[in-house]
Amino acid sequence: MLVAVIVFPGTNCEIDTKYAFEKLGQNVALVFHKEEQLPQGTDLVVLPGGFSYGDYLRSAAIAKFSPIMKAVIEFANRGGKVLGICNGFQMLVEARLLPGAMKRNENVHFISKFHPLKVINNNNTFLKKCTLNSLVNIPIAHGEGSYYIDEAGLKELYANEQVLLTYCDELGQVKNPNGSVDSIAGICNKAKNVFGLMPHPERAVERILGSDDGVKMLEGFIN
Amino acid sequence: MKVIVNIQLKDGVLDPQGKAVHHALTSLKFNEVNNVRIGKQIILDIDAPDINTAQARVEIMCDELLANTVIENYTIEFPSC
């Protein structure tokens, strides 16, 4: 499988993301944002974490107009699989590939720590190797990760099994670090080929570094 | 032509910055403050033949980039006209 990891000015998780997918035995190409085409044979596009364009104006507001994004949007609209992590999730909502919007954390602080998540839906490529209602423990690191969607949009998300992950405590009880609507940490689009989450599975692939729960998440993309 | 764009979170969308500032003002005993909302102001200098054309162009700029209309409203002002 060929994974294209897109690098914007200010992206800082591309090497971790490359490492994680290579550890899973996949080929990874780092693709600079000024490219206009994805590498031939791309199976998965990953928009990694970071602070593209310094978070100027709004997180990911400017990245969505980078030359490569036209190709990424076309790829997604043709059914290609896209994963947005953290700043990548923000890009996907800014580019309207995913519904809703991202706001400043409710406590106005940048939060960087491991946080348990509950698997709300695994009927999709991304989380098919995770057990329903099980917990995964992976890091979050964001200042603008408060997911917002209006009531009608939220209903639609649930109706279409688009709510994938929510924040919780070690026992699986609701715990909301950033003020996200319904503690939502990750969603997908209606067609279930575009996935976004604020937490970082690529930072949790070695037990010696705290957790390898990210492995079974990213493995979902590998046939 | 000078154009001022004011961007605010929509009513009903919680503004955590405004809430934190409100809390700080209350700590400073400014108890008359009922609510604080924080927005941003973008000042543009643009070439346009008339205000209507400018207004139309800036609205497109706001919808495409300057505001995220999922959570934000914007107003456009022409201070020198």
Coordinates of N, CA and C in Angstrom, one line a residue, chain A residues 73-172:
Chain A
I73 N -8.7 16.7 -2.6 CA -10.2 16.8 -2.6 C -10.8 16.0 -3.7
E74 N -10.1 16.0 -4.9 CA -10.6 15.2 -6.0 C -10.5 13.7 -5.7
F75 N -9.3 13.3 -5.1 CA -9.1 11.9 -4.6 C -10.2 11.5 -3.7
A76 N -10.5 12.4 -2.7 CA -11.6 12.0 -1.7 C -12.9 11.9 -2.4
N77 N -13.2 12.8 -3.3 CA -14.5 12.8 -4.0 C -14.7 11.6 -4.9
R78 N -13.5 11.0 -5.4 CA -13.6 9.7 -6.2 C -13.6 8.5 -5.3
G79 N -13.7 8.7 -3.9 CA -13.8 7.6 -3.0 C -12.5 7.2 -2.4
G80 N -11.4 7.9 -2.7 CA -10.1 7.6 -2.1 C -10.1 7.8 -0.6
K81 N -9.3 7.0 0.1 CA -9.3 7.1 1.5 C -8.4 8.2 2.0
V82 N -8.9 9.1 2.9 CA -8.1 10.2 3.4 C -8.3 10.2 5.0
L83 N -7.1 10.3 5.6 CA -7.1 10.4 7.1 C -6.5 11.8 7.5
G84 N -7.2 12.5 8.3 CA -6.7 13.8 8.8 C -6.5 13.7 10.3
I85 N -5.3 13.9 10.8 CA -4.9 13.8 12.2 C -4.7 15.2 12.7
C86 N -5.4 15.6 13.7 CA -5.1 16.9 14.4 C -5.3 18.1 13.4
N87 N -4.2 18.7 13.0 CA -4.3 19.8 12.1 C -4.9 19.3 10.8
G88 N -4.7 18.0 10.4 CA -5.3 17.4 9.3 C -6.8 17.3 9.4
F89 N -7.3 17.0 10.6 CA -8.7 17.0 10.8 C -9.3 18.4 10.6
Q90 N -8.5 19.4 11.1 CA -9.0 20.8 11.0 C -9.0 21.2 9.5
M91 N -8.1 20.7 8.7 CA -8.1 20.9 7.2 C -9.3 20.3 6.6
L92 N -9.7 19.1 7.0 CA -10.8 18.4 6.4 C -12.1 19.1 6.7
V93 N -12.3 19.7 7.9 CA -13.5 20.5 8.1 C -13.5 21.9 7.4
E94 N -12.3 22.5 7.4 CA -12.2 23.7 6.6 C -12.4 23.5 5.2
A95 N -12.0 22.4 4.6 CA -12.2 22.1 3.2 C -13.6 21.5 2.9
R96 N -14.4 21.4 4.0 CA -15.8 20.9 4.0 C -15.8 19.4 3.4
L97 N -14.7 18.7 3.6 CA -14.8 17.3 3.3 C -15.4 16.5 4.5
L98 N -15.4 17.2 5.7 CA -16.1 16.7 6.8 C -16.9 17.8 7.4
P99 N -18.1 17.5 8.0 CA -19.0 18.5 8.5 C -18.5 19.1 9.8
G100 N -19.0 20.3 10.1 CA -18.7 20.9 11.4 C -17.6 21.9 11.3
A101 N -17.1 22.3 12.5 CA -16.0 23.3 12.5 C -15.2 23.1 13.8
M102 N -14.0 23.6 13.8 CA -13.1 23.5 15.0 C -13.0 24.8 15.7
K103 N -13.1 24.8 17.1 CA -13.0 26.0 17.8 C -11.9 25.9 18.9
R104 N -11.5 27.0 19.4 CA -10.6 27.1 20.5 C -11.0 26.2 21.7
N105 N -10.1 25.5 22.3 CA -10.5 24.6 23.5 C -11.3 25.4 24.5
E106 N -12.2 24.8 25.1 CA -13.1 25.5 26.1 C -12.3 26.2 27.2
N107 N -11.2 25.5 27.7 CA -10.4 26.1 28.8 C -9.4 27.1 28.3
V108 N -9.3 27.3 27.0 CA -8.4 28.2 26.3 C -7.0 27.8 26.4
H109 N -6.7 26.6 26.9 CA -5.3 26.1 27.0 C -5.0 25.2 25.9
F110 N -3.7 25.1 25.5 CA -3.2 24.0 24.7 C -3.1 22.8 25.6
I111 N -3.7 21.7 25.1 CA -3.7 20.4 25.9 C -2.8 19.4 25.3
S112 N -1.8 18.9 26.0 CA -0.9 17.9 25.4 C -0.8 16.8 26.5
K113 N -1.4 15.6 26.2 CA -1.3 14.5 27.2 C -2.0 13.3 26.6
F114 N -1.7 12.1 27.2 CA -2.5 10.9 26.8 C -3.9 11.1 27.2
H115 N -4.9 10.6 26.4 CA -6.3 10.7 26.8 C -7.0 9.5 26.3
P116 N -7.8 8.8 27.1 CA -8.5 7.7 26.7 C -9.7 8.1 25.7
L117 N -9.9 7.2 24.8 CA -11.0 7.5 23.8 C -11.9 6.2 23.8
K118 N -13.2 6.4 23.5 CA -14.1 5.2 23.3 C -14.4 5.0 21.9
V119 N -14.3 3.8 21.4 CA -14.7 3.5 20.0 C -16.2 3.4 19.9
I120 N -16.8 4.4 19.3 CA -18.3 4.5 19.2 C -18.8 3.8 18.0
N121 N -18.0 3.7 17.0 CA -18.4 2.9 15.8 C -17.2 2.3 15.1
N122 N -17.3 1.0 14.8 CA -16.2 0.4 14.1 C -16.6 -0.2 12.8
N123 N -17.8 0.2 12.3 CA -18.3 -0.3 11.0 C -17.7 0.6 9.9
N124 N -16.4 0.7 9.8 CA -15.7 1.5 8.8 C -14.2 1.0 8.7
T125 N -13.6 1.4 7.6 CA -12.2 1.0 7.3 C -11.3 1.3 8.5
F126 N -11.4 2.5 9.0 CA -10.4 3.0 10.0 C -10.4 2.2 11.3
L127 N -11.6 1.9 11.8 CA -11.6 1.3 13.2 C -12.1 -0.1 13.2
K128 N -12.0 -0.7 12.0 CA -12.6 -2.1 11.9 C -11.8 -3.1 12.8
K129 N -10.6 -2.8 13.1 CA -9.8 -3.7 14.0 C -9.9 -3.4 15.5
C130 N -10.7 -2.4 15.8 CA -11.0 -2.0 17.2 C -12.3 -2.5 17.6
T131 N -12.4 -3.0 18.9 CA -13.7 -3.5 19.4 C -14.6 -2.4 19.7
L132 N -15.9 -2.6 19.4 CA -16.9 -1.6 19.7 C -16.9 -1.3 21.2
N133 N -17.0 0.0 21.6 CA -17.1 0.4 23.0 C -15.8 0.2 23.8
S134 N -14.7 -0.3 23.1 CA -13.5 -0.5 23.8 C -12.8 0.9 23.9
L135 N -11.7 0.9 24.8 CA -11.0 2.2 25.0 C -9.7 2.1 24.3
V136 N -9.2 3.2 23.7 CA -7.8 3.3 23.3 C -7.2 4.5 24.0
N137 N -5.9 4.4 24.3 CA -5.2 5.4 25.0 C -4.1 6.0 24.1
I138 N -4.4 7.2 23.5 CA -3.4 7.8 22.6 C -3.3 9.3 23.0
P139 N -2.3 10.0 22.5 CA -2.1 11.4 22.9 C -3.0 12.4 22.2
I140 N -3.4 13.4 22.9 CA -3.9 14.6 22.2 C -2.9 15.8 22.4
A141 N -2.9 16.7 21.4 CA -2.0 17.8 21.5 C -2.6 18.9 20.6
H142 N -3.5 19.7 21.2 CA -4.1 20.8 20.4 C -4.6 21.9 21.2
G143 N -4.7 23.1 20.6 CA -5.3 24.3 21.2 C -6.6 24.6 20.7
E144 N -6.8 24.2 19.4 CA -8.1 24.4 18.8 C -8.7 23.1 18.3
G145 N -9.2 22.3 19.3 CA -9.8 21.0 19.0 C -11.2 20.8 19.5
S146 N -11.8 21.9 19.8 CA -13.2 21.8 20.3 C -14.1 21.7 19.1
Y147 N -14.6 20.4 18.9 CA -15.4 20.2 17.7 C -16.8 20.7 17.8
Y148 N -17.3 21.5 16.8 CA -18.6 22.1 16.8 C -19.4 21.6 15.6
I149 N -20.7 21.2 15.9 CA -21.6 21.0 14.8 C -23.0 21.3 15.4
D150 N -23.9 21.9 14.5 CA -25.2 22.2 15.0 C -26.0 21.0 15.3
E151 N -27.2 21.2 15.9 CA -28.0 20.0 16.4 C -28.4 19.1 15.2
A152 N -28.9 19.7 14.1 CA -29.3 18.9 13.0 C -28.2 18.1 12.4
G153 N -27.0 18.8 12.3 CA -25.8 18.1 11.8 C -25.4 16.9 12.7
L154 N -25.5 17.1 14.0 CA -25.2 16.1 15.0 C -26.1 14.9 14.8
K155 N -27.4 15.1 14.7 CA -28.3 14.0 14.5 C -27.9 13.2 13.2
E156 N -27.6 13.9 12.2 CA -27.2 13.3 10.9 C -25.9 12.4 11.1
L157 N -25.0 13.0 11.9 CA -23.7 12.2 12.2 C -24.1 10.8 12.8
Y158 N -24.9 10.9 13.8 CA -25.3 9.6 14.5 C -26.1 8.7 13.6
A159 N -27.0 9.3 12.9 CA -27.9 8.5 12.0 C -27.0 7.7 11.0
N160 N -26.0 8.3 10.5 CA -25.1 7.7 9.5 C -23.9 7.0 10.0
E161 N -23.8 6.8 11.3 CA -22.7 6.1 12.0 C -21.4 6.8 11.7
Q162 N -21.4 8.2 11.7 CA -20.2 8.9 11.4 C -19.5 9.4 12.7
V163 N -20.0 9.2 13.9 CA -19.3 9.5 15.1 C -18.5 8.3 15.4
L164 N -17.1 8.4 15.4 CA -16.2 7.3 15.5 C -15.6 7.1 16.9
L165 N -15.2 8.3 17.5 CA -14.5 8.2 18.8 C -14.9 9.4 19.6
T166 N -15.1 9.1 20.9 CA -15.3 10.2 21.9 C -14.3 10.2 23.0
Y167 N -14.1 11.3 23.6 CA -13.2 11.4 24.8 C -13.9 10.8 26.0
C168 N -13.1 10.1 26.8 CA -13.7 9.5 28.1 C -12.6 9.4 29.1
D169 N -13.0 8.9 30.3 CA -11.9 8.6 31.3 C -11.5 7.2 31.3
E170 N -10.7 6.8 32.2 CA -10.1 5.4 32.1 C -11.1 4.3 32.2
L171 N -12.3 4.7 32.8 CA -13.4 3.7 32.9 C -14.4 3.8 31.8
G172 N -14.2 4.7 30.9 CA -15.1 4.8 29.7 C -16.2 5.8 30.0

